[in-house]
Each structure stands twice: as structure tokens, then as C-alpha cells.
Tab-separated table of N, CA and C in Angstrom:
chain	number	residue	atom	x	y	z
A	1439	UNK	N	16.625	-11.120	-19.842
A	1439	UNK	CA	15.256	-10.657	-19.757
A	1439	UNK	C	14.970	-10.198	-18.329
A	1440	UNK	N	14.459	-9.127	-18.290
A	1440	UNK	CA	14.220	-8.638	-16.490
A	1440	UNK	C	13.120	-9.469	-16.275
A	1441	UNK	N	13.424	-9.612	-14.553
A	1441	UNK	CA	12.145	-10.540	-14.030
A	1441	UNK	C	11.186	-9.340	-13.752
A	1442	UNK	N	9.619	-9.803	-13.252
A	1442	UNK	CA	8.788	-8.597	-12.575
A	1442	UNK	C	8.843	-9.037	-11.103
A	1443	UNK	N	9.178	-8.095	-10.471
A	1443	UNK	CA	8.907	-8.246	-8.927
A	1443	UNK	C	7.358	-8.491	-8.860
A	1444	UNK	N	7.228	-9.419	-8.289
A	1444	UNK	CA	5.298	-9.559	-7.646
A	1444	UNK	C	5.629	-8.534	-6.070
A	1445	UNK	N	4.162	-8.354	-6.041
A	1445	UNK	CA	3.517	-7.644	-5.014
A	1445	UNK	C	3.083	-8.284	-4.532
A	1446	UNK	N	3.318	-8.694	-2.832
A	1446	UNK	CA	2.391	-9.394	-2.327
A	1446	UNK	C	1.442	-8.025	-1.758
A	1447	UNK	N	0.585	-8.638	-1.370
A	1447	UNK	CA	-0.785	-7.706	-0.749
A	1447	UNK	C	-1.904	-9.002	-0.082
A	1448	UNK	N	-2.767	-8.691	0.305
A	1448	UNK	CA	-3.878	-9.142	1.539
A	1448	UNK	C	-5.161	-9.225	0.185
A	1449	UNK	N	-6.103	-9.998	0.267
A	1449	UNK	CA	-7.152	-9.918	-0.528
A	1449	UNK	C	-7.612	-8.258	-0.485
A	1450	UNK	N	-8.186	-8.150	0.580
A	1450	UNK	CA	-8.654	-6.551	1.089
A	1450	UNK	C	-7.677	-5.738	0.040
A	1451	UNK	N	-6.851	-5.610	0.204
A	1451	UNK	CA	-5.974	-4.768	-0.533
A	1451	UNK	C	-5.886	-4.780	-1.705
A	1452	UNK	N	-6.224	-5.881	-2.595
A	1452	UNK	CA	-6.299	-5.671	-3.714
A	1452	UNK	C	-7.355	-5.763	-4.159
A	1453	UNK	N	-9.052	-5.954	-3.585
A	1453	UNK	CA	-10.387	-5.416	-3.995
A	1453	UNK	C	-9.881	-3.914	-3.900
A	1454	UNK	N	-9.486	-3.229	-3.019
A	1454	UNK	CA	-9.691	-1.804	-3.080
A	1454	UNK	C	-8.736	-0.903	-3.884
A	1455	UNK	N	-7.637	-1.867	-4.323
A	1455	UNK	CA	-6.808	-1.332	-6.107
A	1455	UNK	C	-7.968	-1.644	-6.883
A	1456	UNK	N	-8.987	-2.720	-6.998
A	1456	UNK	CA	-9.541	-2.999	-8.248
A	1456	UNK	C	-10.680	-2.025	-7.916
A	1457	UNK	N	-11.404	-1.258	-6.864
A	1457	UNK	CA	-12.412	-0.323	-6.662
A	1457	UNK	C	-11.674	0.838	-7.153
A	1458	UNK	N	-10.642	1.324	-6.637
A	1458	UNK	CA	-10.374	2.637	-7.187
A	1458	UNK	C	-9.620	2.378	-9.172
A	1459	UNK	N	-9.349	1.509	-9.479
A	1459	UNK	CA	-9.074	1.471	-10.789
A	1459	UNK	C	-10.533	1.873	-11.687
A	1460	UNK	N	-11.582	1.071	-10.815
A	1460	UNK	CA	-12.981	0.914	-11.593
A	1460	UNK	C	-13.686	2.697	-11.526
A	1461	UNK	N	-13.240	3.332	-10.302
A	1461	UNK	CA	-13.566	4.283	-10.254
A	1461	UNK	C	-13.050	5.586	-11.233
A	1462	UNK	N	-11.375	5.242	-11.284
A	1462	UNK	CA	-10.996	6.134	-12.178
A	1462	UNK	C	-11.617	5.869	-13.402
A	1463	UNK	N	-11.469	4.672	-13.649
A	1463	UNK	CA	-11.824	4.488	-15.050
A	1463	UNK	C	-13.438	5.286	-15.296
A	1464	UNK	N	-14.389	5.315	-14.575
A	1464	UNK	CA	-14.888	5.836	-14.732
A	1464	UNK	C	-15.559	6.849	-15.085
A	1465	UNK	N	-14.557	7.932	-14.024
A	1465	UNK	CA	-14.024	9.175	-14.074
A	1465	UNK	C	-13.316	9.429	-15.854
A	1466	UNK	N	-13.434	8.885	-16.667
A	1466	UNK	CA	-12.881	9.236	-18.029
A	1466	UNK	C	-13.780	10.190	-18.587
A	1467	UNK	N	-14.674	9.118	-18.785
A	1467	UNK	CA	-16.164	10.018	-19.726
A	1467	UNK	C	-16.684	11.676	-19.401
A	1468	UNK	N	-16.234	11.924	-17.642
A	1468	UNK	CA	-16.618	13.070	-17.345
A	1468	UNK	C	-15.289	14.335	-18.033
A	1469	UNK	N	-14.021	13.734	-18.356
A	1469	UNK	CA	-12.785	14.675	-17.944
A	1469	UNK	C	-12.877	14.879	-19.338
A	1470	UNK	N	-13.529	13.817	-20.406
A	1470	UNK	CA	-13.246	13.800	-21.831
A	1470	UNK	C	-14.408	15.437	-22.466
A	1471	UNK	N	-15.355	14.921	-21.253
A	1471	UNK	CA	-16.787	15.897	-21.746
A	1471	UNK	C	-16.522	17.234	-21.318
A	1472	UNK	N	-15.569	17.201	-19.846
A	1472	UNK	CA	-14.896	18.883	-19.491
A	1472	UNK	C	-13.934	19.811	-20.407
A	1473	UNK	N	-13.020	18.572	-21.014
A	1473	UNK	CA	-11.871	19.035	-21.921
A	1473	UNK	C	-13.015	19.798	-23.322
A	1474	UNK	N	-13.859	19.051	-23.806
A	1474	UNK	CA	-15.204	19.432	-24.961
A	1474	UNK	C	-15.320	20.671	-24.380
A	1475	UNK	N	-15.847	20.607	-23.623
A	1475	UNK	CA	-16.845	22.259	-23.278
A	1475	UNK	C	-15.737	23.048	-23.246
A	1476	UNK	N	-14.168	23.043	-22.382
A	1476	UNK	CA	-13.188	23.865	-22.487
A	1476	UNK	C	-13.201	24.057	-23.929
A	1477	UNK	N	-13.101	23.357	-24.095
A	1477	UNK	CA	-12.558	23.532	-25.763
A	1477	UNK	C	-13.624	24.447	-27.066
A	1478	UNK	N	-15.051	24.368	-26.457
A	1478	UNK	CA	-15.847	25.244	-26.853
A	1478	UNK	C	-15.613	26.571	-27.138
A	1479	UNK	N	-14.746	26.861	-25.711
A	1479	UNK	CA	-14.990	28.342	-24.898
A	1479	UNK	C	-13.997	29.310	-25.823
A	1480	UNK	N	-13.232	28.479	-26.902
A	1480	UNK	CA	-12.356	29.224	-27.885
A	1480	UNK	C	-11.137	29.308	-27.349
A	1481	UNK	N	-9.991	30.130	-27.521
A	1481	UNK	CA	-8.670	30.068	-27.378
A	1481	UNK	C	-8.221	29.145	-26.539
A	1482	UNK	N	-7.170	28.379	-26.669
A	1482	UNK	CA	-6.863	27.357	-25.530
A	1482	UNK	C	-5.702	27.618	-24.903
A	1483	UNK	N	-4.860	28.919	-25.728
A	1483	UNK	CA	-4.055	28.795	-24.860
A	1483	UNK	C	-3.940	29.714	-23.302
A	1484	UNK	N	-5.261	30.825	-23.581
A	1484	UNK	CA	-5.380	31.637	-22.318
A	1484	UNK	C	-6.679	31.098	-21.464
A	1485	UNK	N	-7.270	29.667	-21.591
A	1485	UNK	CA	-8.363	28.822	-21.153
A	1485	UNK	C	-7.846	27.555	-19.827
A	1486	UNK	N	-8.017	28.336	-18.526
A	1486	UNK	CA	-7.711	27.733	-17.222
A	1486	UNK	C	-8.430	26.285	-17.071
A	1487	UNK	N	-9.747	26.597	-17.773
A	1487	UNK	CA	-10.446	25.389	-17.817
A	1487	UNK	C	-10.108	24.077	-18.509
A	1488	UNK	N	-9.378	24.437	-19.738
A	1488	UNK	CA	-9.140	23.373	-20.587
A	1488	UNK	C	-8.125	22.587	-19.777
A	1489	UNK	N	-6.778	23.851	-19.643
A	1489	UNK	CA	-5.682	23.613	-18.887
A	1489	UNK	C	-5.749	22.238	-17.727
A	1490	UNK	N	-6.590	22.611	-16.791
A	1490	UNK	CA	-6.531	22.353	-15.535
A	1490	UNK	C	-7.576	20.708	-16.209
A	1491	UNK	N	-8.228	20.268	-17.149
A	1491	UNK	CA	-8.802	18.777	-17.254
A	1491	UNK	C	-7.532	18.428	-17.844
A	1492	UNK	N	-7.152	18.419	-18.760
A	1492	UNK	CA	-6.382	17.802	-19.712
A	1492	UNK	C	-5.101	17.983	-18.437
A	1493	UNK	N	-5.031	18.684	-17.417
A	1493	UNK	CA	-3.714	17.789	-16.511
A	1493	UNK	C	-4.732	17.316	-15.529
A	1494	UNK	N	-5.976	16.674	-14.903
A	1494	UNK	CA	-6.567	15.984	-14.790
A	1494	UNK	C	-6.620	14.351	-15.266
A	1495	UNK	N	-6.807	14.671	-16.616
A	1495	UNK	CA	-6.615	13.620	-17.418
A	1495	UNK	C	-5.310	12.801	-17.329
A	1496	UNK	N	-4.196	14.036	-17.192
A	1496	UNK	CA	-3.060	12.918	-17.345
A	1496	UNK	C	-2.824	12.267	-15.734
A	1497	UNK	N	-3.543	12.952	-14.801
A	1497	UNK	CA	-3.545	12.596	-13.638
A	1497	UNK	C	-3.875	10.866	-13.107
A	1498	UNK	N	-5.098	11.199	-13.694
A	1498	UNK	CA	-6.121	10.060	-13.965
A	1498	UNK	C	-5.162	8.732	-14.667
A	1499	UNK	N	-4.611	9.046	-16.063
A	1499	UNK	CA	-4.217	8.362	-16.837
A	1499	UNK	C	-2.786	7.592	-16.063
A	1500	UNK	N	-2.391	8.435	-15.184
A	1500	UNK	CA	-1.039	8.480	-14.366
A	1500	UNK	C	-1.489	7.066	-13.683
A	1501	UNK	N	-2.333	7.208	-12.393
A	1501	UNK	CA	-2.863	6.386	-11.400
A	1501	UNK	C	-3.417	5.161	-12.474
A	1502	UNK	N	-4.093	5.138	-13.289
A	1502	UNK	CA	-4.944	3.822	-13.442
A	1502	UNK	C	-3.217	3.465	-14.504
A	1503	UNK	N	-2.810	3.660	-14.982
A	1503	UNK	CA	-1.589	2.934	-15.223
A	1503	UNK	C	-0.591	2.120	-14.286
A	1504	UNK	N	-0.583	3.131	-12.803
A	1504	UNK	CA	-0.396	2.532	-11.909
A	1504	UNK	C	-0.839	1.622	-11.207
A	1505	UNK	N	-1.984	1.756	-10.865
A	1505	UNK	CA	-3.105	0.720	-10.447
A	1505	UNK	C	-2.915	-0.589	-11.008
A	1506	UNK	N	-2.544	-0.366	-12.091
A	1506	UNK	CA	-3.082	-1.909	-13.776
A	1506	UNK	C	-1.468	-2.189	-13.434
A	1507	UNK	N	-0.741	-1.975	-13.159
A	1507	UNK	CA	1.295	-2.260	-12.931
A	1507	UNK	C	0.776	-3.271	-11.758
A	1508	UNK	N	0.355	-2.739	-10.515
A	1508	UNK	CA	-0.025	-2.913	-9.350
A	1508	UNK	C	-0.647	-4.251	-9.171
A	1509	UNK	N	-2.387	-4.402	-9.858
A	1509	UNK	CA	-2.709	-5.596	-10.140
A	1509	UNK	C	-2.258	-6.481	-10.862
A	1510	UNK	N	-1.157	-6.300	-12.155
A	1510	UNK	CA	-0.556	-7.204	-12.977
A	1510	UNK	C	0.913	-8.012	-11.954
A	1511	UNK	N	1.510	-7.524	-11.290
A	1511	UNK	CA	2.142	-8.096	-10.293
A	1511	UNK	C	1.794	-8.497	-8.790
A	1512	UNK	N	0.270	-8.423	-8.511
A	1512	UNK	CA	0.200	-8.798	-8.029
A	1512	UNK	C	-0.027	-10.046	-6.974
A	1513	UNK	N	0.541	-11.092	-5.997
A	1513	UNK	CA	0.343	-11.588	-5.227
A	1513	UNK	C	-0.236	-12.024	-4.039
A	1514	UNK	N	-1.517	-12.349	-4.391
A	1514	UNK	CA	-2.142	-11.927	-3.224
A	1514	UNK	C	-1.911	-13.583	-1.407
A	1515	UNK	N	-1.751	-12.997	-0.909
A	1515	UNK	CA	-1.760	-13.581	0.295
A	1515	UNK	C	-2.460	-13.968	2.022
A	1516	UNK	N	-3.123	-15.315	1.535
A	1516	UNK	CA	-4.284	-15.266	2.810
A	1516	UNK	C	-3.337	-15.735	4.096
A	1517	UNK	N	-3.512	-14.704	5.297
A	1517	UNK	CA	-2.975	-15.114	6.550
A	1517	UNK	C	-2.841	-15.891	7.004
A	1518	UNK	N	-4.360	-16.782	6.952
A	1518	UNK	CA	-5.223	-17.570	7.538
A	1518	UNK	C	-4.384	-18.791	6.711
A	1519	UNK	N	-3.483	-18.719	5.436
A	1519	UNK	CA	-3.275	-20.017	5.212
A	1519	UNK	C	-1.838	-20.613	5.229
A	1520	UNK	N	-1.352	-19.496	6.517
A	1520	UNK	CA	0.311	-19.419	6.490
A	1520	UNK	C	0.256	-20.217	8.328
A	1521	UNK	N	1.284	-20.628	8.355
A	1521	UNK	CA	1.401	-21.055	9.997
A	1521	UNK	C	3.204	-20.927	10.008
A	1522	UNK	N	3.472	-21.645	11.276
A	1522	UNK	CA	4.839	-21.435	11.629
A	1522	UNK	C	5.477	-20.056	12.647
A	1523	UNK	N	6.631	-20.437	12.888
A	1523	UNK	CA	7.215	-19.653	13.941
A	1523	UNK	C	7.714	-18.346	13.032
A	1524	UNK	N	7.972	-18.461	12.775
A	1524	UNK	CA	9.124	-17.214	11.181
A	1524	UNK	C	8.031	-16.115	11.630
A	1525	UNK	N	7.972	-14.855	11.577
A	1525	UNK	CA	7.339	-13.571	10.877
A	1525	UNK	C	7.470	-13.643	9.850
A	1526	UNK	N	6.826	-13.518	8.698
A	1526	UNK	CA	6.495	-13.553	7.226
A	1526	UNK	C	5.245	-12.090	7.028
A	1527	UNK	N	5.222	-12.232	5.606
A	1527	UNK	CA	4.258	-11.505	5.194
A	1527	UNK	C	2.728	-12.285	5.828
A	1528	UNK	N	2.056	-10.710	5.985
A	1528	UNK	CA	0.301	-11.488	6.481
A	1528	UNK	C	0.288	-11.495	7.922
A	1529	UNK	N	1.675	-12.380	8.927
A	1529	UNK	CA	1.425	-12.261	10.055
A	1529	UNK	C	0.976	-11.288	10.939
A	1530	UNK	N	0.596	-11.819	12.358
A	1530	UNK	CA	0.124	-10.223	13.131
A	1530	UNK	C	1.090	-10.663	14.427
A	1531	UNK	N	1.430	-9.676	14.744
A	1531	UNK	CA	2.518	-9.858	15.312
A	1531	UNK	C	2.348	-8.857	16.966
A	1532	UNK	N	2.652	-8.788	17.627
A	1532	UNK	CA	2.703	-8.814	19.488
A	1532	UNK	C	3.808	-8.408	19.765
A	1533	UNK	N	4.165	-6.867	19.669
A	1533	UNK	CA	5.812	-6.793	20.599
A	1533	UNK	C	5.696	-6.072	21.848
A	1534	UNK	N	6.784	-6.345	22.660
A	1534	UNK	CA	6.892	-5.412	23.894
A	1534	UNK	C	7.808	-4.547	23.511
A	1535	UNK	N	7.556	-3.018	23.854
A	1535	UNK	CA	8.240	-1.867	23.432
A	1535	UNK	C	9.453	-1.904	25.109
A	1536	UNK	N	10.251	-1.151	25.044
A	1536	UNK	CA	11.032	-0.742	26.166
A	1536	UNK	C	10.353	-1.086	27.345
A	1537	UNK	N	8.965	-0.211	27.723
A	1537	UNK	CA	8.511	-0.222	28.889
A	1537	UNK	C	7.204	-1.665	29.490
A	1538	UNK	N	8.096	-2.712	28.469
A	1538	UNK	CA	6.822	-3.943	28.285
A	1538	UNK	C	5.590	-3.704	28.056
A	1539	UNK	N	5.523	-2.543	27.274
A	1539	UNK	CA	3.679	-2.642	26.519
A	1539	UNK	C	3.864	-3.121	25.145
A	1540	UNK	N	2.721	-3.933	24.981
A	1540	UNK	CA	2.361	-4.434	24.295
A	1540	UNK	C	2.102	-3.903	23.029
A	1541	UNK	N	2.226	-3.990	21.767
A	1541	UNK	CA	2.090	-3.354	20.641
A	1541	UNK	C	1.678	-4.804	19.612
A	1542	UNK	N	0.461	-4.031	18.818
A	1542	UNK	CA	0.419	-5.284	17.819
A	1542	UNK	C	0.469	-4.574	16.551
A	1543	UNK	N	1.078	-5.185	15.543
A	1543	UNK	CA	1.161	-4.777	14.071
A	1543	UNK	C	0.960	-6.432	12.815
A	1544	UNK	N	0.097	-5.681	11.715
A	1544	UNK	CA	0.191	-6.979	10.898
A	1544	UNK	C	1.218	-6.487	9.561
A	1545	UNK	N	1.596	-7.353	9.295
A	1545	UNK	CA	2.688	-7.195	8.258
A	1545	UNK	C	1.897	-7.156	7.246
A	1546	UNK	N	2.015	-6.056	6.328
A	1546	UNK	CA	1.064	-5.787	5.020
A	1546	UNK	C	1.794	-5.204	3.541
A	1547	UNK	N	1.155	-5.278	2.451
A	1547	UNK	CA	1.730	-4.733	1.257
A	1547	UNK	C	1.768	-2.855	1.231
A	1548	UNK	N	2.503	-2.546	0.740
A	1548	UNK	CA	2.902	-1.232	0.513
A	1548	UNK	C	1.211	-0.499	0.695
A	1549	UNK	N	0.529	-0.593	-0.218
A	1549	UNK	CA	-0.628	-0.333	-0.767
A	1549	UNK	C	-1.562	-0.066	0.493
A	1550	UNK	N	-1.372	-1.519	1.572
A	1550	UNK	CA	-2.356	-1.356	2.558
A	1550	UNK	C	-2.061	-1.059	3.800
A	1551	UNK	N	-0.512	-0.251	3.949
A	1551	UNK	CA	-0.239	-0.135	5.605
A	1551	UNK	C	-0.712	1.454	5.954
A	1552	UNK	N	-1.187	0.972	6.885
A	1552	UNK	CA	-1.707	2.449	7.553
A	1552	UNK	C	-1.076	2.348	9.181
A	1553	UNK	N	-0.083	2.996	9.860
A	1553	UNK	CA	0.414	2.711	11.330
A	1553	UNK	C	-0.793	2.910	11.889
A	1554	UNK	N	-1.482	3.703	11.901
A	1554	UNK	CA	-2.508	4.025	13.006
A	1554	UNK	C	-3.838	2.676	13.500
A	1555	UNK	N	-3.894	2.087	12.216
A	1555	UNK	CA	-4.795	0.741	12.610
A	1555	UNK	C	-3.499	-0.255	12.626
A	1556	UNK	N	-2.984	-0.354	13.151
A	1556	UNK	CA	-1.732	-1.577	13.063
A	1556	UNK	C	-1.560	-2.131	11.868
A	1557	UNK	N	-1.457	-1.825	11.015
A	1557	UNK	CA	-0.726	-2.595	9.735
A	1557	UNK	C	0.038	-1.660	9.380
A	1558	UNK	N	1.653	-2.415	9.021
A	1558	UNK	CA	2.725	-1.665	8.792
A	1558	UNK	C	3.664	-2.623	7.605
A	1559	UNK	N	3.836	-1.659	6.223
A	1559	UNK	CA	4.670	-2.099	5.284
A	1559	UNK	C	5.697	-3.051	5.470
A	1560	UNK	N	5.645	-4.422	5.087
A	1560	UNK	CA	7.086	-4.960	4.967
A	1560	UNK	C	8.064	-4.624	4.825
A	1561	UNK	N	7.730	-2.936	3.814
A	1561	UNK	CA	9.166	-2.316	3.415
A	1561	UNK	C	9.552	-1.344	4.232
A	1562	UNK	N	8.454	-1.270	5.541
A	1562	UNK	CA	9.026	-0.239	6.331
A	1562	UNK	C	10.235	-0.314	6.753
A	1563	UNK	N	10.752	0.271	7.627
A	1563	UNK	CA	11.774	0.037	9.024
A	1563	UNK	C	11.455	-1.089	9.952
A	1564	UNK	N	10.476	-0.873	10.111
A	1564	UNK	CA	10.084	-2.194	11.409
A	1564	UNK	C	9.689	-3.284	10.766
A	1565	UNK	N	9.099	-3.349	9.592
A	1565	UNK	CA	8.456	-4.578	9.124
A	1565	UNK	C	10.233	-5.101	8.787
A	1566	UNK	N	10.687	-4.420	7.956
A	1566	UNK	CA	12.097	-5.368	7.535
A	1566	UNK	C	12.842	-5.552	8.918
A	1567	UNK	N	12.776	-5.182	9.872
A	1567	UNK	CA	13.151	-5.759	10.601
A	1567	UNK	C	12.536	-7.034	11.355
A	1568	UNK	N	11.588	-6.954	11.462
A	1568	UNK	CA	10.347	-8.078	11.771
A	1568	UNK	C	10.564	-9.216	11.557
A	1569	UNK	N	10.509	-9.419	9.569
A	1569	UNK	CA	10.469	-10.354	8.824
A	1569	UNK	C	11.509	-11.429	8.933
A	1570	UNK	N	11.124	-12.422	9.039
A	1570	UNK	CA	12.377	-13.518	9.464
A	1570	UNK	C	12.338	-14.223	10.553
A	1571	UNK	N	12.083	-13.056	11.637
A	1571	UNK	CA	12.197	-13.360	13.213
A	1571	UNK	C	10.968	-14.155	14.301
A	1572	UNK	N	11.317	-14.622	15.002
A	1572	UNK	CA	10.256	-15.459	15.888
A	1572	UNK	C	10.320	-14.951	17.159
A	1573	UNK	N	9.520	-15.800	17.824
A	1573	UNK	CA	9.166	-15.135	19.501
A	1573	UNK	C	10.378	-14.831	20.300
A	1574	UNK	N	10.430	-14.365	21.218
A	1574	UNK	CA	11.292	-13.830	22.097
A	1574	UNK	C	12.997	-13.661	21.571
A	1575	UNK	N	12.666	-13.205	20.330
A	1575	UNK	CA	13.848	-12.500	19.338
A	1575	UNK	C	13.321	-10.950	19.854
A	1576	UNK	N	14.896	-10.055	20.051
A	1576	UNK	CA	15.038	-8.621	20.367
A	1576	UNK	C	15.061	-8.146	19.083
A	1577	UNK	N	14.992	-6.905	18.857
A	1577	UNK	CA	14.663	-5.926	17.751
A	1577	UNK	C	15.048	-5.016	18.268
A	1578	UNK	N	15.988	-3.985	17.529
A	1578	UNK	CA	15.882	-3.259	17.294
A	1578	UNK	C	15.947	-2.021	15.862
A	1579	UNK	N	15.236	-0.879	16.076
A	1579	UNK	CA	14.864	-0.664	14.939
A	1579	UNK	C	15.249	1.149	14.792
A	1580	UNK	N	15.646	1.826	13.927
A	1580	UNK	CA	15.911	3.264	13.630
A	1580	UNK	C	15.242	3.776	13.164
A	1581	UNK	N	14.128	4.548	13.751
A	1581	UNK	CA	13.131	5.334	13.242
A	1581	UNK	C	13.346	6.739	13.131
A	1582	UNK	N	12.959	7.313	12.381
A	1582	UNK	CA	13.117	8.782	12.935
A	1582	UNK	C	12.969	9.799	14.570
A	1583	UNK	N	12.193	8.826	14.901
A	1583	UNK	CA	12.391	9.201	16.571
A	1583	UNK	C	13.661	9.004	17.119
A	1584	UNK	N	14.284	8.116	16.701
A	1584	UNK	CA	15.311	7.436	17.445
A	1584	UNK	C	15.304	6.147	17.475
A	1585	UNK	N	16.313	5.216	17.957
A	1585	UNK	CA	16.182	3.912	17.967
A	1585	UNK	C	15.245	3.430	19.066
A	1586	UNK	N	14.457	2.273	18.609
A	1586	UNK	CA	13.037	1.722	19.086
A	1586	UNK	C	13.473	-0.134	19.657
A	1587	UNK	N	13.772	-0.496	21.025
A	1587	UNK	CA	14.067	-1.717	21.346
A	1587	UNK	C	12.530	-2.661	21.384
A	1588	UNK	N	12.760	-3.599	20.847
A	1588	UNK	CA	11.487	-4.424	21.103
A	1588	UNK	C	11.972	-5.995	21.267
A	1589	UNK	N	10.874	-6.449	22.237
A	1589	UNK	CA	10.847	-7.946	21.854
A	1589	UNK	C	9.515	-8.908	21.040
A	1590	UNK	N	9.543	-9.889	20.735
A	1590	UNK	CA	8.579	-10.522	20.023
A	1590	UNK	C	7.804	-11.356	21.039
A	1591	UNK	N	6.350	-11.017	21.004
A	1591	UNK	CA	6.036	-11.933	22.093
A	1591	UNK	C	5.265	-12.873	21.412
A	1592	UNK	N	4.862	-12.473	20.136
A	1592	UNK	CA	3.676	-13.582	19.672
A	1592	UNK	C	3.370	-13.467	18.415
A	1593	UNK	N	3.144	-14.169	17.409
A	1593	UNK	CA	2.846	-14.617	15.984
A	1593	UNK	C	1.868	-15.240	15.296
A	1594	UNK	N	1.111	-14.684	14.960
A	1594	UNK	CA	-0.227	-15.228	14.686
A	1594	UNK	C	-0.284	-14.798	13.396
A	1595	UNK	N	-1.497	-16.106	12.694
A	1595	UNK	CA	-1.509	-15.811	11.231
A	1595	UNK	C	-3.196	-15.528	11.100
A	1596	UNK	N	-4.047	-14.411	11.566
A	1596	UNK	CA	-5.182	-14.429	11.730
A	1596	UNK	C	-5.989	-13.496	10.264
């Protein structure tokens, strides 16, 4: 029997799968009432309008299937209730790059990493490298820039 991989994710992260699920779902009643009126307008097969909801629809139908995969495996994980030396999922983490600046990143689910506010995928490059490791452990990591040396200065579960 296959197992299901769980998803871990952050509370935050999975209110805002369950906002945009609620939203698509929403979005039904309007795509059902566009496909109607296309469908008014007579011939369907030279009708851009019909065309273009009904692959809408499967658009729609695409994502909230995804979404509902997403929340059914999901794991959710409070920071605040993890401690210890390890990098794990949730932590926020403190490295020194090459030139000893400081960089902070929190380790997050697929769903919620964005680099630019510091949260970065477990499944990234850097997060899998991360994961496991404690303070004044070296890193290094292969990014598309090139390889990236770091050290760990600090671990927090905030």
C-alpha cells in the first residue's frame, strides 16, 4: 500500500491554502454562469468565449484539487513549540555569508517560501543543506550563482 507523504507547513501557510481554496471554490458559480451565456451565443465550436471558461474551469478545477491534496497531507508545525540545537523545519536561522554578514532565513513548507522576506523551502538548495545542522557548522551550498560558503551562527525557534 503506498504511504502519503505529509506536508509540513507553518499555521500561516495553511490558513492561506484554506483562503485561496475558499476563494476558488467560489469562483465556480461565476465560470458555470459564463460557460451558460457562451453557450447561448450558438455554435461552440467557432465561440472564443465558451472556449476560453470551460479552460478556466478546468483551471480552477486543476488548483482546488490541488489545494484539497495539499490540505489532506497536511502537517502543520508551530516554531514556537520546537527547541534544541538541530536546524529542523520552522527554525529561523542566522548565517554568516563569506564576507561575515549576517543573513537570516526561516525554514518553511514549499507553499510558503518566498527568498525575499527570508523564508526559504526545506526543499530548496540551502534549506536541505541547513536541515540537520547546528551552530558554528560550515555550509556549503550550489546555487546557480555559484557555490555559496556559510557558517551557522544561531537557531531560534521563534
Amino acid at each position: 500500500m503506498a504511504t502519503v507523504e505529509k506536508m509540513p507547513m507553518l499555521a500561516e501557510g495553511h490558513a492561506k491554502l484554506v483562503a485561496d481554496l475558499r476563494r476558488l471554490k467560489d469562483e465556480r458559480p461565476q465560470i458555470v454562469d459564463a460557460i451558460e451565456e457562451a453557450r447561448a451565443h450558438g455554435d461552440l465550436s467557432e465561440n472564443a468565449e465558451y472556449h476560453a471558461a470551460k479552460e478556466r474551469q478546468g483551471q480552477v478545477e486543476a488548483a482546488i484539487a490541488d489545494i484539497e491534496d495539499r490540505l489532506a497531507r497536511a502537517q502543520i508545525i508551530d516554531p514556537k513549540e520546537l527547541s534544541g540545537d538541530r536546524i529542523v523545519f520552522g527554525a529561523t536561522v542566522t548565517l554568516l555569508d563569506e564576507a561575515d554578514k549576517p543573513v537570516t532565513y526561516q525554514i518553511v513548507g514549499q507553499t510558503e517560501a518566498d527568498a525575499k522576506t527570508g523564508r526559504i523551502s526545506y526543499n530548496s538548495p540551502l534549506g536541505r543543506a541547513l536541515i540537520g545542522r547546528e551552530v558554528d557548522d560550515e555550509i556549503e551550498v550550489t546555487v546557480p550563482a555559484g557555490d555559496k560558503y556559510y557558517l551557522v551562527s544561531k537557531v531560534e525557534f521563534i
